[in-house]
XYZ file of C-alpha atoms in Angstrom:
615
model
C 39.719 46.038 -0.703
C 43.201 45.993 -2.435
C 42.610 42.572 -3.999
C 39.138 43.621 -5.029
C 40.746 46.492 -6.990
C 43.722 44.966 -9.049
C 40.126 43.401 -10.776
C 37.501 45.718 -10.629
C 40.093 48.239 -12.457
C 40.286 46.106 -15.734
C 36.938 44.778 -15.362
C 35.209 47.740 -15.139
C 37.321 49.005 -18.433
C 35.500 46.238 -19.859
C 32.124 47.300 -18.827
C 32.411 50.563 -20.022
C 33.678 49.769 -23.539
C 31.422 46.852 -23.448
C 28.316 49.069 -22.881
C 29.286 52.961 -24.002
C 32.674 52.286 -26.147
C 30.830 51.989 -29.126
C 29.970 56.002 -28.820
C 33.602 57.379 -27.797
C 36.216 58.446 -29.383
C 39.136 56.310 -30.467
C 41.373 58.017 -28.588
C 39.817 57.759 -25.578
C 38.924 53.736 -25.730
C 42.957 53.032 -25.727
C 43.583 55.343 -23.029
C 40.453 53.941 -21.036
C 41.351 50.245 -22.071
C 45.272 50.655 -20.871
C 44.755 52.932 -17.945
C 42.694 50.396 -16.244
C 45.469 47.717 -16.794
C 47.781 49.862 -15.380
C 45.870 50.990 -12.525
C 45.438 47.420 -11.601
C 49.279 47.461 -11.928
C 49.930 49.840 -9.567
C 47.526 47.816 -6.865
C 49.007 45.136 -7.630
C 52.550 46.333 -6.803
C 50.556 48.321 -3.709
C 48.988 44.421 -2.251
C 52.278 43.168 -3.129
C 54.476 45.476 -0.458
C 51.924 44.871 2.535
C 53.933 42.899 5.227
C 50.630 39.817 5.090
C 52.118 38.671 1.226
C 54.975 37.816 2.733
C 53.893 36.730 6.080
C 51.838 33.756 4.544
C 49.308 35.965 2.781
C 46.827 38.990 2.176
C 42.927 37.333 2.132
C 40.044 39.527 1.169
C 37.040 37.073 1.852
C 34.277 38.249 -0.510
C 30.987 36.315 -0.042
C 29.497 33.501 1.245
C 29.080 30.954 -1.606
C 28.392 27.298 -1.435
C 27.300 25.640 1.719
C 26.266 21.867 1.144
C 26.143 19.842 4.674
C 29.917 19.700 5.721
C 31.527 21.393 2.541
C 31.519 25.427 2.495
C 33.340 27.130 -0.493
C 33.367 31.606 0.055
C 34.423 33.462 -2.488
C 37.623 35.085 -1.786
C 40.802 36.467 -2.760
C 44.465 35.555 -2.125
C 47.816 37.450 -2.238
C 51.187 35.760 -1.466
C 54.465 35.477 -2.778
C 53.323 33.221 -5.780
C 50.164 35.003 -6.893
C 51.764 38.872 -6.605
C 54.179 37.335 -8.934
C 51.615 36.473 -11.525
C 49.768 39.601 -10.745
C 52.310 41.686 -11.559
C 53.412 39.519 -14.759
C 49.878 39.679 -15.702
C 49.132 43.404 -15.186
C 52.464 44.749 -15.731
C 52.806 42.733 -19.653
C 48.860 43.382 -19.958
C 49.444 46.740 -19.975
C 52.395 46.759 -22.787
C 50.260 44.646 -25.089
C 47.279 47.315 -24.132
C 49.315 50.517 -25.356
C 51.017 48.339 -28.189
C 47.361 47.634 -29.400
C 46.804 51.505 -29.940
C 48.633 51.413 -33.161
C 48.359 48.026 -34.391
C 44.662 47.803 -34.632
C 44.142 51.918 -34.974
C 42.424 50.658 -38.015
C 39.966 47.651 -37.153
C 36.186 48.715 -36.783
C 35.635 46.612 -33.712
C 38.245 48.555 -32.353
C 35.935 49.104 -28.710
C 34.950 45.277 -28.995
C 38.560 44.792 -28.988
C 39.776 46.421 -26.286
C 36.426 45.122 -24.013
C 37.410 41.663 -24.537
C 41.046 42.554 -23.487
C 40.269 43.833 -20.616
C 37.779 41.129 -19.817
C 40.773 39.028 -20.321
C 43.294 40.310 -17.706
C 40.198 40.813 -15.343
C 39.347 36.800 -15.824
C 43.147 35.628 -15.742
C 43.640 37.849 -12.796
C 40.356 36.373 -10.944
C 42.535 33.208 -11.744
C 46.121 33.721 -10.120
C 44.034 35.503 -7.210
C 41.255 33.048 -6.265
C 41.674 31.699 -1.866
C 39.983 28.122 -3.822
C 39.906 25.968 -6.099
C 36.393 26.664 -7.800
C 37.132 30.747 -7.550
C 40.304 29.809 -9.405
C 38.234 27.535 -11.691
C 35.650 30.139 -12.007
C 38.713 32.393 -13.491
C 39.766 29.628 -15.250
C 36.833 29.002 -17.441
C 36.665 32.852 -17.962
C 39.837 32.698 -19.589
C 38.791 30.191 -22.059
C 35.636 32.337 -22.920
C 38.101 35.177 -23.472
C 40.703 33.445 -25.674
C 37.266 31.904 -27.812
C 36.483 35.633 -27.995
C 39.562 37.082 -29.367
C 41.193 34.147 -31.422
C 37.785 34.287 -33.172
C 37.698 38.334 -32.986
C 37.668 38.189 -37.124
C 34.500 35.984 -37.398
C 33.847 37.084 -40.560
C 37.074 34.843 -41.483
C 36.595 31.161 -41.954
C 40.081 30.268 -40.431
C 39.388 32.597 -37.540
C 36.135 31.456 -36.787
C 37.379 27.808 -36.938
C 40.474 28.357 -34.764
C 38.348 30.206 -31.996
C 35.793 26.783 -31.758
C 38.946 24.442 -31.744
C 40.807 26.713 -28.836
C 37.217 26.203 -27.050
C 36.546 22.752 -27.820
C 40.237 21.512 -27.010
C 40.149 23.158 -23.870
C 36.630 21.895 -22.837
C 38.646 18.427 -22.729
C 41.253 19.193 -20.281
C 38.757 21.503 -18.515
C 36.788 18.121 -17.898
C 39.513 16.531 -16.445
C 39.831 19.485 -14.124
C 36.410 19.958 -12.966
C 37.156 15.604 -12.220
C 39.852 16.131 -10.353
C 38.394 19.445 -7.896
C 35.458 17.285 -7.433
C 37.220 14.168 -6.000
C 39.664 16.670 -3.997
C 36.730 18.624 -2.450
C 35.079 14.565 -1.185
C 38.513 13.463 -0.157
C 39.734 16.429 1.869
C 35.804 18.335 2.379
C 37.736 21.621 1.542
C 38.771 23.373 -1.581
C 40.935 26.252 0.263
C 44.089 26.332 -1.112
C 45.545 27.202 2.878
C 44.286 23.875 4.002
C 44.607 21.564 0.653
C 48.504 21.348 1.521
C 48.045 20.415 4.990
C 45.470 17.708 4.394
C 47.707 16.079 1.162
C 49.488 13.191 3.730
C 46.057 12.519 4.959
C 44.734 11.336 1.384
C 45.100 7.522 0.143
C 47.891 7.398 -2.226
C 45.731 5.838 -5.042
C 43.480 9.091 -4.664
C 46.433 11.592 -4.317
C 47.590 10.349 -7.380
C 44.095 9.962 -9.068
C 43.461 13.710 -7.906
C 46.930 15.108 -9.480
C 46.666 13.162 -12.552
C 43.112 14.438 -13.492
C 44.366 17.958 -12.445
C 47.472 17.673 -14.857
C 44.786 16.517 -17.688
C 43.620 20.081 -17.192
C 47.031 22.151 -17.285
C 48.255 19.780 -20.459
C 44.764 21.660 -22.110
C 45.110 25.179 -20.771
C 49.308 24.887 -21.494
C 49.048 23.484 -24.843
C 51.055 20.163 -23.657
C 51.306 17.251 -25.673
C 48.208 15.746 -26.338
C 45.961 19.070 -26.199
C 48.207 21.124 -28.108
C 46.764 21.551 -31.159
C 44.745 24.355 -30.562
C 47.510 26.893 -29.893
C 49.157 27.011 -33.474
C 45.818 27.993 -34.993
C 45.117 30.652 -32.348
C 47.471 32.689 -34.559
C 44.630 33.469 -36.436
C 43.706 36.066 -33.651
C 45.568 40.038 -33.918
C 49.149 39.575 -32.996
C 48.872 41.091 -29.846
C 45.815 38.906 -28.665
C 48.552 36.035 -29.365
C 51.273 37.904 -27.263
C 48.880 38.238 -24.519
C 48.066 34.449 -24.719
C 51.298 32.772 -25.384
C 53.136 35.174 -23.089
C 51.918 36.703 -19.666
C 47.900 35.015 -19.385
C 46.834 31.515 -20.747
C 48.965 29.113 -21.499
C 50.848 29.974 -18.150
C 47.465 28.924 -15.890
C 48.420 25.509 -16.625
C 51.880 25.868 -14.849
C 50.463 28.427 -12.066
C 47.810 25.569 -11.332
C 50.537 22.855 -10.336
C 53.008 25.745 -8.804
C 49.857 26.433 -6.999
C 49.098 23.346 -5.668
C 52.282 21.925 -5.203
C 51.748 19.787 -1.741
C 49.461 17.786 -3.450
C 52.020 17.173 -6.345
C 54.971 16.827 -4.266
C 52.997 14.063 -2.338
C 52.100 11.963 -5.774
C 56.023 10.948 -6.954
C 54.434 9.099 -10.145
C 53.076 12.086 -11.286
C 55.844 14.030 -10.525
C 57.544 12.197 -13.169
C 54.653 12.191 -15.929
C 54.884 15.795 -15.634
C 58.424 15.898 -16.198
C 58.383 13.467 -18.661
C 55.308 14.962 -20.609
C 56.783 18.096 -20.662
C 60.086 16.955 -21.599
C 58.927 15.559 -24.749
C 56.586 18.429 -25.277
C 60.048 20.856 -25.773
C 61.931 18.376 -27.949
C 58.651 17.985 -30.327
C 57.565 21.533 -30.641
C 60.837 22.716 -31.674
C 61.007 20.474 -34.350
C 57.989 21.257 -35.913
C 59.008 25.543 -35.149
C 62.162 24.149 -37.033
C 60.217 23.964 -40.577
C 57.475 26.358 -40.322
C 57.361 29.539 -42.910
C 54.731 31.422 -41.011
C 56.577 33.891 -38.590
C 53.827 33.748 -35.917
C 53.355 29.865 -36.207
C 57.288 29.677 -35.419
C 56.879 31.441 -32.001
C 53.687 29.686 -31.359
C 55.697 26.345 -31.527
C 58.312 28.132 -29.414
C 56.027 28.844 -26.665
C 54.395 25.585 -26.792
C 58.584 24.015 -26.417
C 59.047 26.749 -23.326
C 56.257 25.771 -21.739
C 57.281 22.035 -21.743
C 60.597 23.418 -20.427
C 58.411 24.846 -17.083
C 56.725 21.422 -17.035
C 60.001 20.233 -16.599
C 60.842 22.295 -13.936
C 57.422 21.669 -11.875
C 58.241 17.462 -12.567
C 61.938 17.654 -11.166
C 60.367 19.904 -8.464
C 62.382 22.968 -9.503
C 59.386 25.179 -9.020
C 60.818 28.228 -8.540
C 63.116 27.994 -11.677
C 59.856 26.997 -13.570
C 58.490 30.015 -12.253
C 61.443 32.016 -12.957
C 61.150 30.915 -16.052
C 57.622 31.836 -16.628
C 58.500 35.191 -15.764
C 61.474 35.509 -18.129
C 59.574 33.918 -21.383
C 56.252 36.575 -20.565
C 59.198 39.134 -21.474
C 60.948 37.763 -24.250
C 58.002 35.951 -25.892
C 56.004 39.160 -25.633
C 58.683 40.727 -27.282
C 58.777 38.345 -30.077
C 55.378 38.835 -30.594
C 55.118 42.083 -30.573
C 58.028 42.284 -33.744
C 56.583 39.848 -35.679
C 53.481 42.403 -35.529
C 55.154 45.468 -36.274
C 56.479 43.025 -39.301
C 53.384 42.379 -40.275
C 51.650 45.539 -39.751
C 54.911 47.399 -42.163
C 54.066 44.435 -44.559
C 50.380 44.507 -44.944
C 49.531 41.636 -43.172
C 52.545 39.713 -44.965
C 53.874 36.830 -42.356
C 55.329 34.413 -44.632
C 59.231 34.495 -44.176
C 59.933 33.479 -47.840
C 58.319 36.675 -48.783
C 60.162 38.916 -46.263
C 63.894 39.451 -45.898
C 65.829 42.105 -45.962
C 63.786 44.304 -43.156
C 66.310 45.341 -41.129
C 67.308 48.675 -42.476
C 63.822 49.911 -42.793
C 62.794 48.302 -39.231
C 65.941 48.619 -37.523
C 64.098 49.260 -34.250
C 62.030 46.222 -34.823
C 65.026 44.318 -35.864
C 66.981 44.900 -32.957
C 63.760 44.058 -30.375
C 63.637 40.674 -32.512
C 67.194 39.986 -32.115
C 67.598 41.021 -28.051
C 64.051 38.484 -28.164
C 66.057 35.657 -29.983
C 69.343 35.679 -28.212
C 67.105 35.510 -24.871
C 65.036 32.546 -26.008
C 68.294 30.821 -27.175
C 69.788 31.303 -23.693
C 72.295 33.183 -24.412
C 74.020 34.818 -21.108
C 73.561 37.806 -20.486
C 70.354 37.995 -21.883
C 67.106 36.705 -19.555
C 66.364 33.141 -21.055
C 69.730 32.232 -19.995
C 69.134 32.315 -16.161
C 65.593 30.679 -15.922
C 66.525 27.997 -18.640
C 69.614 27.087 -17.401
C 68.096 26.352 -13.532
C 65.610 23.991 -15.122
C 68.634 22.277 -16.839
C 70.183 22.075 -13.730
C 67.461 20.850 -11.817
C 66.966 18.079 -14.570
C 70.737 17.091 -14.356
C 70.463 17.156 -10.705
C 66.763 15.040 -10.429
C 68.385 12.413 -12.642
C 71.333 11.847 -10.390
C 69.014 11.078 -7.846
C 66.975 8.675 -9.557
C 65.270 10.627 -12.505
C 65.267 10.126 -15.631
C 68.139 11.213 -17.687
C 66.264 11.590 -20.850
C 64.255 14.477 -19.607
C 67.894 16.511 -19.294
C 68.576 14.810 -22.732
C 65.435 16.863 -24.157
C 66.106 19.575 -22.820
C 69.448 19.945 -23.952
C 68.536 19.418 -27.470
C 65.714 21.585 -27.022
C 68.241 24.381 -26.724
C 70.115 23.557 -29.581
C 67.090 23.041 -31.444
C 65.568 26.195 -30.574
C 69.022 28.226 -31.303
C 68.709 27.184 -34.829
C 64.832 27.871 -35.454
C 65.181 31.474 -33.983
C 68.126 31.988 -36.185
C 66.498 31.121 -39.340
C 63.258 33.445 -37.834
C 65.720 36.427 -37.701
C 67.624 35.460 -41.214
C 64.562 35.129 -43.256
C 63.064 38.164 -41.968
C 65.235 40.636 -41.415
C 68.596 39.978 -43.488
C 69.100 40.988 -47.226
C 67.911 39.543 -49.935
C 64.178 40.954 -49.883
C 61.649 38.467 -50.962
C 59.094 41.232 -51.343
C 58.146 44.533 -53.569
C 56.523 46.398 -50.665
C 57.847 49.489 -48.811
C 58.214 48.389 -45.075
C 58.899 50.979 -42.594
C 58.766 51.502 -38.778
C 56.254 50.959 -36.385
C 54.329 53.854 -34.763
C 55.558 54.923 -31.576
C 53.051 53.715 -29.380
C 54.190 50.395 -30.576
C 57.567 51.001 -30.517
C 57.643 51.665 -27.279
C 56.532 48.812 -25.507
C 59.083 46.816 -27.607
C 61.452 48.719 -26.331
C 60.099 47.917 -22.549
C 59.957 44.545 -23.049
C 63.792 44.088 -24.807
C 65.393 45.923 -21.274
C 63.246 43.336 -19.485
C 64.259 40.385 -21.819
C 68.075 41.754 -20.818
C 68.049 42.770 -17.445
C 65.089 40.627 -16.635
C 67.644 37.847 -15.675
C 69.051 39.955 -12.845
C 65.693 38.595 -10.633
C 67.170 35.177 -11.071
C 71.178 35.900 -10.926
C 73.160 35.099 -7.820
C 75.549 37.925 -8.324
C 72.588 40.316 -7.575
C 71.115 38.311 -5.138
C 68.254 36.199 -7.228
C 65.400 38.427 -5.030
C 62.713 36.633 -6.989
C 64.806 33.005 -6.736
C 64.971 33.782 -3.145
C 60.904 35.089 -2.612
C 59.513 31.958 -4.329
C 62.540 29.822 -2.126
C 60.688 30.885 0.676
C 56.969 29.923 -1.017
C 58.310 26.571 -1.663
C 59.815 25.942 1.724
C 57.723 22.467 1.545
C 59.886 21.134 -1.811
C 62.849 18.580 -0.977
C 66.017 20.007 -1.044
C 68.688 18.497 -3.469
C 72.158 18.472 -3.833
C 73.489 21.100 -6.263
C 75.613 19.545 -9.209
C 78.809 21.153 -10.525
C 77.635 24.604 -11.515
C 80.012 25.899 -13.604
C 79.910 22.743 -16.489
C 76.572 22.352 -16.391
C 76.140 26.339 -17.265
C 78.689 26.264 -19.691
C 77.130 22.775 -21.114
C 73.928 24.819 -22.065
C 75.520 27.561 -23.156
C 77.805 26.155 -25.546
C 74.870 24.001 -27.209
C 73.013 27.180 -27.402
C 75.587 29.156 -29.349
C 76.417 25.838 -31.447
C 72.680 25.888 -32.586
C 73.032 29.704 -33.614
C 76.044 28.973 -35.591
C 74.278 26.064 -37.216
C 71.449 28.409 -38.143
C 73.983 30.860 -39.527
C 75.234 28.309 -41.770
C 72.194 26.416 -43.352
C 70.275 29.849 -43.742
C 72.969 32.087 -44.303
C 72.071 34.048 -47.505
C 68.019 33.365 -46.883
C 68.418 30.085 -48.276
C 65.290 27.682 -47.968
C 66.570 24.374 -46.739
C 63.838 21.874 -46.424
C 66.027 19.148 -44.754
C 64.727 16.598 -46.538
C 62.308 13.403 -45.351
C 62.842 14.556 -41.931
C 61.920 18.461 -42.640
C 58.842 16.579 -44.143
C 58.419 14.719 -41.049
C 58.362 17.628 -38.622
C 56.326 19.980 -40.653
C 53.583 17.144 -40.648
C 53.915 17.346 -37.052
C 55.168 14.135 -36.621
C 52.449 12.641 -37.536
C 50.486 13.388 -34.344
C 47.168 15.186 -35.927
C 46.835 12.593 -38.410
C 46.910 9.959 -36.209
C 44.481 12.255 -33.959
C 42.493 12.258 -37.661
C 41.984 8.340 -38.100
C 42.061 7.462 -34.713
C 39.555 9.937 -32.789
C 37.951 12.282 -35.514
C 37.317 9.530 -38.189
C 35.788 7.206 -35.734
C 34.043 10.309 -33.850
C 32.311 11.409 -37.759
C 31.369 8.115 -38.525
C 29.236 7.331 -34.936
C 28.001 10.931 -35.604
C 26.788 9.791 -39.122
C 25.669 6.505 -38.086
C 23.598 8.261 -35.264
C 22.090 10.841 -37.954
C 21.316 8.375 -40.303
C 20.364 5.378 -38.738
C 19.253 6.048 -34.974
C 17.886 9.608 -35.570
C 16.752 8.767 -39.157
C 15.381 5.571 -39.361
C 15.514 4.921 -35.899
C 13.336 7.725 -33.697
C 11.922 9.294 -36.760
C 11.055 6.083 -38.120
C 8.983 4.944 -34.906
C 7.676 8.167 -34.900
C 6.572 8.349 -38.729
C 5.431 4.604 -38.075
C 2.597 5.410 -35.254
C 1.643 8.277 -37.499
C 1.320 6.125 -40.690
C -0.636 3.218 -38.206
C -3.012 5.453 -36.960
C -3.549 7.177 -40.658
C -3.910 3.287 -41.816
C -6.513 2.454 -38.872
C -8.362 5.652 -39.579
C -8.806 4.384 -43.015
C -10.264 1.143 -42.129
C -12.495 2.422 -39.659
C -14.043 5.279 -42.426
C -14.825 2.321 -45.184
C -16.721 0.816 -41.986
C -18.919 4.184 -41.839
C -20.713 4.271 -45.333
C -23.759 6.263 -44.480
C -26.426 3.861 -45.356
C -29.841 2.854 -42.970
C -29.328 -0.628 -44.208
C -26.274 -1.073 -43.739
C -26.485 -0.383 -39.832
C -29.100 -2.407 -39.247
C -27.513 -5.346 -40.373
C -24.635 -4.781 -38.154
C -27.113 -4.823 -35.445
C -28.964 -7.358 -36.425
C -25.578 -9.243 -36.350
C -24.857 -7.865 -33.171
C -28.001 -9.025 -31.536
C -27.433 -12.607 -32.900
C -23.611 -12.804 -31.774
C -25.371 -11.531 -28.439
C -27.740 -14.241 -28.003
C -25.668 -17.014 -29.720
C -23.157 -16.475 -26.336
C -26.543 -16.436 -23.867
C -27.978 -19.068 -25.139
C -24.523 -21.604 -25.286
C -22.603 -20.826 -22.590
């Protein structure tokens, strides 16, 4: 009944607004809208404490759902050490963005349709991280697409909104496919989709199909994760309110992907070669995004290339088979990346919608409060100790370091390492060009309202202390929890700690003093051919252009012009214009006269006779 709570709260927020919020009060939609959030919160932290999480796991079987001959599939719900995890990531950051989105979009007329689709949102992303299968979890999965169509698209009326909400859908329908693929062979090669029993039944699978099964279950997490090749659609979800994007990039979405393969990590640990497709996918994922968040003027595009490059850090971490620090680090980046988010909206709410760093600067006086969240949100992405990012990130490194001494690849600790110093210099230039004299602008910025002050201010004492779950000198409780979920990963030998920290580290505070210098002053440097490069994205969508979508329009035209065209209508026009043209014949045949009739039958009678009288 627990279980069944932590979503009926949210859901049925969404129900109400859905149907009724139209006809209440402002005042009472936010309060509705975030109270349900949090009261699925405080379940969640409720189902979390009972002794069955950590015992192997609280069930609440729901219904009986699909029973074909020797396959059954209930619907159900699952709590364990994992899933409370993302429950309480979920709920607990849900609920921030929720009271955030008070103020920020006190304005907007959809404001009920708004807070309906948010909590439809956290109810569908929490039917996700909760589902006892594979197609409950799907079921959630495919919700959460709807959602993010929904609210990336929540300005309709706005071509570039519109357009970004179809390509989030479309882009996602791909990896989706590759999903539904790989449940599909898994339910005919094990006859179960129970996530219990998939583990147990991974040695009994052919390896060809193990690693058939994992590959076409990765296609899906590279869609839902914005991995390289299915990225493309996060960037443009900007287009959404900031904190629909803060609620995507940092607690719901894009982290389903990595859940997925945490989730299912049996199967994954049993399929080595794609173990290291994930690692190396994700690898080069990092290094790429960062360069492109390296040259980008648009604040929120910046962070959206960030969380894109932090995500391929956790894809790292689940392809070295790290998968607690990849969780751990999932948990760090909902805090900080929320954070970031959430300033770059109080920026943009202060400057009218303004988001373009070359006409900010100079913010930090007037925002001081929003200055200081950014910074405690940038020194946490750059992994800078003591601040959050530091612990998770640094694991992963580890775990690379350590995976490539035993036969991994060392470029994939390569990457990563000059992902960090990459990403050290693009958050530095974020924080320059926004917030340090001179101003670019004419306006009058000021502070944020405090209900969304507040929840930046939640979210920076996570992004510090949040790294305290994760630090030996306190114990690591969460490190230690998720230890304990992952009993079945190998274990490997730990490398020299204290060089391989400080390796990080120093990289880290090298790329902040790099940023420092080439930006110091809110200069624009371009960097050149390679700045040029990167902001083209290295190419990758235009190659996408010429080699999918040009191909892809011209079949499309060819079909509408010459099969559809000429083609079917053509046969079809053709037996019309036949039949008109027999019709025509026939009616010169039928002139009216006497005469004329009986010399047809006269002719008839001889043609008769002629053939009785010779055969």
């Amino acid at each position: 009944m627990l279980l069944a709570l932590i979503i009926a709260f949210p859901l049925a927020g969404w129900l109400i607004l859905g149907v009724v919020g139209g006809r209440l009060p402002r005042r009472v939609i936010g309060i509705l809208a975030s109270g349900t959030v949090a009261l699925a919160f405080v379940a969640s932290v409720a189902a979390s404490r009972h002794p069955a999480v950590s015992a192997g796991g609280l069930t609440a079987p729901l219904f009986s759902w699909i029973a074909a001959g020797a396959l059954t599939v209930p619907a159900g719900l699952l709590m364990d050490r994992l899933s409370s995890l993302m429950a309480l990531v979920v709920t607990g950051v849900g609920f921030l963005i929720h009271v955030y989105s008070i103020g920020y979009m006190a304005d907007d007329r959809s404001y009920a349709r708004y807070f309906a689709y948010l909590n439809l949102f956290i109810a569908s992303m929490l039917l996700l991280v909760l589902g006892s299968n594979l197609l409950v979890l799907f079921v959630g999965w495919e919700l959460v697409g709807l959602c993010s169509y929904l609210l990336i698209g929540f300005w309709f009326d706005r071509e570039r909104a519109a357009q970004a909400g179809r390509k989030a859908f479309v882009v996602n329908r791909i990896g989706d496919a590759g999903f539904l693929l790989g449940i599909l062979l898994l339910a005919t090669s094990t006859g179960t989709l129970e996530l219990g029993r998939i583990g147990s039944l991974a040695s009994q699978m052919a390896p060809g199909v193990l690693t058939a099964v994992t590959l076409l279950l990765f296609v899906g997490a590279t869609g839902k994760s914005a991995q390289l090749p299915l990225y493309v659609w996060l960037p443009d979800a900007m287009e959404g309110p900031t904190p629909v994007s803060a609620l995507i990039h940092a607690a719901t979405m894009v982290t389903a992907g990595v859940y997925m393969i945490a989730r299912l990590h049996p199967l994954f640990l049993a399929a080595p070669l794609t173990l290291s497709v994930v690692a190396g996918v994700g690898a080069a994922t990092a290094f790429f995004a960062a360069t492109v968040a390296l040259v980008q003027w648009d604040l929120k595009r910046v962070l959206a290339y960030s969380t894109i490059s932090q995500l391929g850090y956790m894809f790292v971490a689940m392809g070295v088979v790290a998968m607690p620090a990849g969780m751990f680090h999932l948990t760090t980046h909902a805090f900080f990346k929320a954070l970031l988010f959430l300033a770059a909206g109080s920026v943009m709410h202060a400057m009218g919608g303004v988001i373009d760093m070359r006409q900010l600067g100079g913010l930090a006086g007037a925002m001081r409060w929003t200055a200081f969240g950014f910074v405690i949100g940038a020194l946490a992405l750059a992994g800078i100790p003591p601040f959050a990012g530091f612990f998770s990130k640094d694991l992963i490194l580890e775990a690379a370091f350590t995976s490539a001494q035993h036969g991994g690849s060392w470029l994939v600790w390569v990457a990563g390492l000059a992902t960090a110093f990459v990403t050290a210099v693009y958050v530095t230039r974020a924080a320059i060009l926004t917030f340090l004299p001179p101003a670019a602008h004419h306006g009058h910025p000021h502070e944020a309202p405090p209900t969304m002050r507040w929840p930046m201010a939640a979210l920076a004492v996570l992004s510090v202390g949040g790294g305290a779950l994760g630090a030996q000198a306190v114990g690591a409780p969460l490190l230690h929890s998720l230890d304990r979920f992952f009993a079945t990963a190998p274990a490997t030998e730990s490398a020299p700690a204290v060089l391989l920290t400080m390796i990080p580290v120093a990289i880290g505070a090298l790329g902040m003093v790099m940023g420092v210098f080439l930006y110091r002053g809110r200069r624009e440097v371009t960097l050149g051919a390679v700045g040029r490069f990167f902001e083209r994205q290295w190419y990758v969508e235009r190659v996408y252009d010429a080699a999918i979508l040009a191909p892809a329009r011209a079949l499309a035209q060819f079909c509408a012009d010459v099969i559809e065209t000429r083609g079917i209508d053509g046969a079809v026009n053709g037996v019309a214009a036949l039949v008109v043209r027999a019709g025509g014949t026939l009616r010169r045949a039928q002139t009216g006269f006497v005469r004329s009739y009986a010399a047809a039958i006269l002719a008839g009678t001889i043609v008769v006779l002629g053939y009785w009288l010779l055969r």
